[in-house]
Amino acid sequence: ERPWVCERIMAAPPPSAPGEPAPQPPPQPLQYSLLLQYLVGDKRQPRVWDPSTFGGIPCPPKSEEQKMVERVMESCPFKAALACVGGFVLGGAFGIFTAGIDTNAGFDPKDPYRTPTAKEVLKDMGQRGISYAKNFAIVGAMFSCTECVVESYRGKSDWKNSVISGCITGGAIGFRAGLKAGVIGCGGFAAFSAAVDYYLR
Amino acid sequence: MTQACHRKCVPPHYKESELSKGECVCLDRCVAKYLEVHERMGKKLTELSLQDEELLKRMQQGSGTA
């Protein structure tokens, strides 16, 4: 057990020789520099930061594995990957559904009224599904990634994050078709994500 | 530190119980800055008090010999 700080500082003057009435040294003033090193300097004792000791609600401390898992789940790449997979699934379902409604499979110019075979219908559904799925996955991943990066940069979480990242995503998608399409895409996607955010909050 | 960082980083909109990512990032930065300022102030205070002690010792020695 380390001795208390005060005793160690007060023991600074050397002990007098035994067996003779030692001249009493003048009382040393408390050396604040030594004390400060223990309070705010290099020799600080490590403290256990338990929330119940400084006025918080007592809760069991989180284990290291739990903290690591939470750190991974909140990280930007994980969120982007999750949005990518979700977008892929959703886009696939959407593509298959629209292929059932608006099909142009098996169209023969010589005989426009023949029903397409099952194989052709399935192939058309598969192609549309895959193409929609890829688009949705890319858009979702981009949006989620930009939103996470913007939120990390700003340090706040409010509605502006989704608007800014919607503008960036829409702009990037539309920019491939020219500057004007990029601006329109930015505005449209930003408005869409603002509406979704308003509904969700 | 808890109160200062809570005031700066956690706006009073209590819609969900978990800390969002932006709030976590803000708290990390707040705590890091607070601790660094604490460290530097400690070093400065120690330096100042060392100077004070030197001065005091010199004064005592001066008054002792005189």
XYZ file of C-alpha atoms in Angstrom:
267
model
C 0.000 0.000 0.000
C 1.644 3.254 -1.012
C 1.880 5.775 1.799
C -0.300 8.829 1.558
C 0.963 11.726 -0.521
C 1.298 14.180 2.394
C 3.500 11.883 4.433
C 5.836 11.375 1.531
C 6.218 15.087 0.920
C 6.591 15.962 4.587
C 9.298 13.324 4.922
C 11.467 15.319 2.508
C 13.838 16.746 5.160
C 16.406 14.062 6.100
C 15.955 12.349 9.498
C 18.326 13.665 12.205
C 20.970 11.413 13.713
C 19.691 9.302 16.651
C 20.922 9.692 20.225
C 21.319 13.440 20.436
C 18.839 16.265 20.680
C 18.641 17.139 17.019
C 18.134 20.807 16.198
C 14.578 21.230 15.087
C 14.604 22.262 11.412
C 12.230 25.112 10.598
C 8.895 23.688 9.449
C 9.115 23.176 5.708
C 6.399 24.884 3.707
C 4.276 22.386 1.799
C 5.847 21.925 -1.597
C 2.972 22.552 -3.935
C 4.875 21.473 -6.991
C 5.259 17.968 -5.598
C 1.595 17.896 -4.619
C 0.498 19.083 -8.026
C 2.360 16.263 -9.695
C 0.164 13.834 -7.849
C -3.033 15.770 -8.599
C -2.701 16.914 -12.185
C 0.753 15.909 -13.356
C 2.589 12.770 -14.266
C 2.212 10.850 -11.026
C -1.592 10.748 -11.122
C -3.105 7.580 -9.704
C -5.353 5.699 -12.177
C -9.026 6.113 -11.354
C -11.931 3.786 -11.942
C -14.601 5.737 -13.837
C -17.785 4.219 -12.502
C -20.862 6.256 -13.501
C -22.585 5.574 -10.194
C -19.858 7.422 -8.279
C -20.310 10.715 -10.100
C -24.034 10.985 -10.218
C -25.030 8.800 -13.124
C -27.419 5.866 -13.255
C -25.491 2.767 -12.156
C -25.163 0.234 -14.956
C -22.999 -2.849 -15.360
C -19.767 -2.075 -17.230
C -19.658 -3.257 -20.834
C -17.321 -6.101 -21.635
C -14.556 -5.668 -24.189
C -16.281 -7.940 -26.719
C -19.494 -5.968 -26.447
C -17.641 -2.717 -26.997
C -15.824 -4.123 -30.024
C -19.028 -5.416 -31.587
C -20.757 -2.082 -31.037
C -17.783 -0.234 -32.538
C -17.950 -2.407 -35.670
C -21.688 -2.046 -36.002
C -21.529 1.728 -35.776
C -18.629 2.107 -38.199
C -19.106 3.650 -41.635
C -17.974 0.695 -43.807
C -20.322 -1.662 -42.008
C -23.268 0.661 -42.502
C -22.426 1.066 -46.184
C -22.162 -2.710 -46.625
C -25.486 -3.199 -44.862
C -27.163 -0.641 -47.116
C -25.581 -2.319 -50.128
C -26.959 -5.745 -49.231
C -30.340 -4.318 -48.311
C -30.488 -2.379 -51.537
C -29.585 -5.475 -53.507
C -32.392 -7.503 -51.966
C -34.929 -4.736 -52.300
C -33.905 -3.947 -55.853
C -34.125 -7.604 -56.791
C -37.631 -7.882 -55.423
C -38.668 -4.656 -57.107
C -37.221 -5.733 -60.424
C -38.932 -9.094 -60.372
C -42.205 -7.438 -59.467
C -42.050 -4.884 -62.263
C -41.044 -7.583 -64.704
C -44.348 -9.250 -63.933
C -46.277 -6.054 -64.611
C -44.517 -4.562 -67.559
C -43.038 -7.392 -69.496
C -41.616 -7.240 -72.980
C -40.257 -10.757 -73.030
C -40.734 -13.051 -75.933
C -42.030 -10.388 -78.252
C -42.012 -11.677 -81.801
C -42.670 -8.968 -84.424
C -44.209 -11.521 -86.767
C -46.679 -12.797 -84.180
C -47.337 -10.144 -81.523
C -50.099 -12.089 -79.792
C -48.214 -15.242 -78.827
C -47.726 -15.901 -75.147
C -44.093 -16.047 -74.081
C -42.741 -19.343 -72.791
C -42.008 -19.784 -69.102
C -38.276 -19.895 -69.767
C -38.342 -16.526 -71.526
C -40.416 -14.937 -68.774
C -38.110 -16.215 -66.074
C -35.054 -15.048 -67.951
C -36.535 -11.592 -68.392
C -37.493 -11.432 -64.721
C -33.995 -12.479 -63.727
C -32.289 -9.906 -65.894
C -34.480 -7.049 -64.768
C -34.204 -8.148 -61.189
C -30.425 -8.221 -61.317
C -30.129 -4.876 -63.049
C -32.508 -3.117 -60.637
C -30.784 -4.829 -57.715
C -27.363 -3.607 -58.757
C -28.595 -0.047 -59.173
C -30.374 -0.004 -55.847
C -27.367 -1.540 -54.122
C -24.969 1.065 -55.484
C -27.279 3.975 -54.687
C -27.971 2.674 -51.206
C -24.317 2.098 -50.429
C -23.341 5.549 -51.693
C -26.066 7.284 -49.743
C -25.298 5.430 -46.531
C -21.568 5.960 -46.882
C -21.852 9.706 -47.532
C -24.362 10.152 -44.734
C -22.080 8.371 -42.266
C -19.043 10.400 -43.360
C -20.938 13.701 -43.164
C -22.285 12.826 -39.719
C -18.815 11.885 -38.476
C -17.390 15.130 -39.808
C -20.100 17.398 -38.381
C -20.384 15.624 -35.048
C -24.124 16.270 -34.915
C -27.069 14.133 -35.898
C -29.944 16.105 -37.402
C -31.864 16.400 -40.678
C -29.114 18.240 -42.566
C -26.953 15.122 -42.790
C -29.402 13.239 -45.000
C -30.087 16.307 -47.171
C -26.378 16.903 -47.814
C -25.663 13.259 -48.538
C -28.796 13.000 -50.738
C -27.527 15.941 -52.771
C -24.087 14.362 -53.132
C -25.508 10.985 -54.168
C -28.077 12.423 -56.590
C -25.463 14.720 -58.038
C -22.992 11.906 -58.549
C -25.599 9.757 -60.282
C -26.934 12.551 -62.483
C -23.530 13.985 -63.265
C -22.849 11.106 -65.633
C -25.585 12.506 -67.881
C -24.391 16.108 -67.788
C -24.199 18.994 -65.330
C -27.869 19.993 -65.464
C -29.015 16.443 -64.815
C -26.579 16.383 -61.913
C -28.112 19.485 -60.349
C -31.632 18.164 -60.823
C -30.617 14.814 -59.361
C -29.065 16.561 -56.386
C -32.189 18.576 -55.658
C -34.566 15.698 -56.211
C -32.690 13.184 -54.111
C -32.110 15.703 -51.350
C -35.830 16.499 -51.225
C -36.670 12.795 -51.198
C -34.318 11.996 -48.336
C -35.517 15.078 -46.422
C -39.079 13.801 -46.737
C -38.070 10.325 -45.562
C -36.130 11.835 -42.663
C -39.068 14.017 -41.677
C -41.310 10.994 -41.667
C -38.872 8.921 -39.658
C -38.111 11.514 -36.959
C -16.311 17.144 -17.831
C -19.509 15.122 -18.049
C -21.655 18.221 -17.753
C -19.597 20.288 -20.190
C -19.535 17.639 -22.892
C -23.202 16.820 -22.370
C -24.085 20.469 -22.794
C -22.017 20.777 -25.971
C -22.669 17.490 -27.706
C -26.076 16.085 -26.766
C -28.935 18.311 -27.984
C -32.180 17.946 -25.970
C -34.056 15.891 -28.568
C -34.877 12.617 -26.879
C -36.325 10.526 -29.693
C -34.268 7.368 -29.205
C -32.388 5.915 -26.267
C -29.065 5.099 -27.984
C -26.403 7.684 -28.693
C -26.280 8.351 -32.412
C -23.027 8.226 -34.347
C -22.667 12.005 -34.550
C -23.115 12.358 -30.809
C -20.565 9.605 -30.133
C -18.030 11.266 -32.380
C -18.633 14.620 -30.694
C -18.232 13.099 -27.229
C -14.965 11.411 -28.212
C -13.553 14.698 -29.396
C -14.851 16.604 -26.369
C -13.294 14.201 -23.878
C -9.986 14.117 -25.734
C -9.758 17.913 -25.773
C -10.760 18.215 -22.141
C -8.123 15.743 -21.004
C -5.422 17.347 -23.110
C -6.221 20.806 -21.723
C -6.220 19.301 -18.221
C -2.767 17.811 -18.836
C -1.291 21.023 -20.190
C -2.742 23.120 -17.391
C -1.292 20.711 -14.858
C 2.153 21.032 -16.369
C 1.896 24.812 -16.476
C 0.700 24.998 -12.867
C 3.552 22.766 -11.737
C 6.016 24.987 -13.572
C 4.566 28.142 -12.034
C 4.603 26.722 -8.541
C 8.214 25.612 -9.008
C 9.138 29.174 -9.909
C 7.275 30.450 -6.852
C 9.156 28.044 -4.630
C 12.509 29.070 -6.075
C 11.644 32.681 -5.392
C 10.548 31.878 -1.858
C 13.748 29.954 -1.135
C 15.901 32.743 -2.444
C 14.010 35.253 -0.331
C 14.412 33.088 2.756
C 18.131 32.655 2.152
C 18.486 36.335 1.469
C 16.649 37.266 4.668
C 18.608 34.588 6.586
C 22.047 35.916 5.661
C 21.049 39.556 5.986
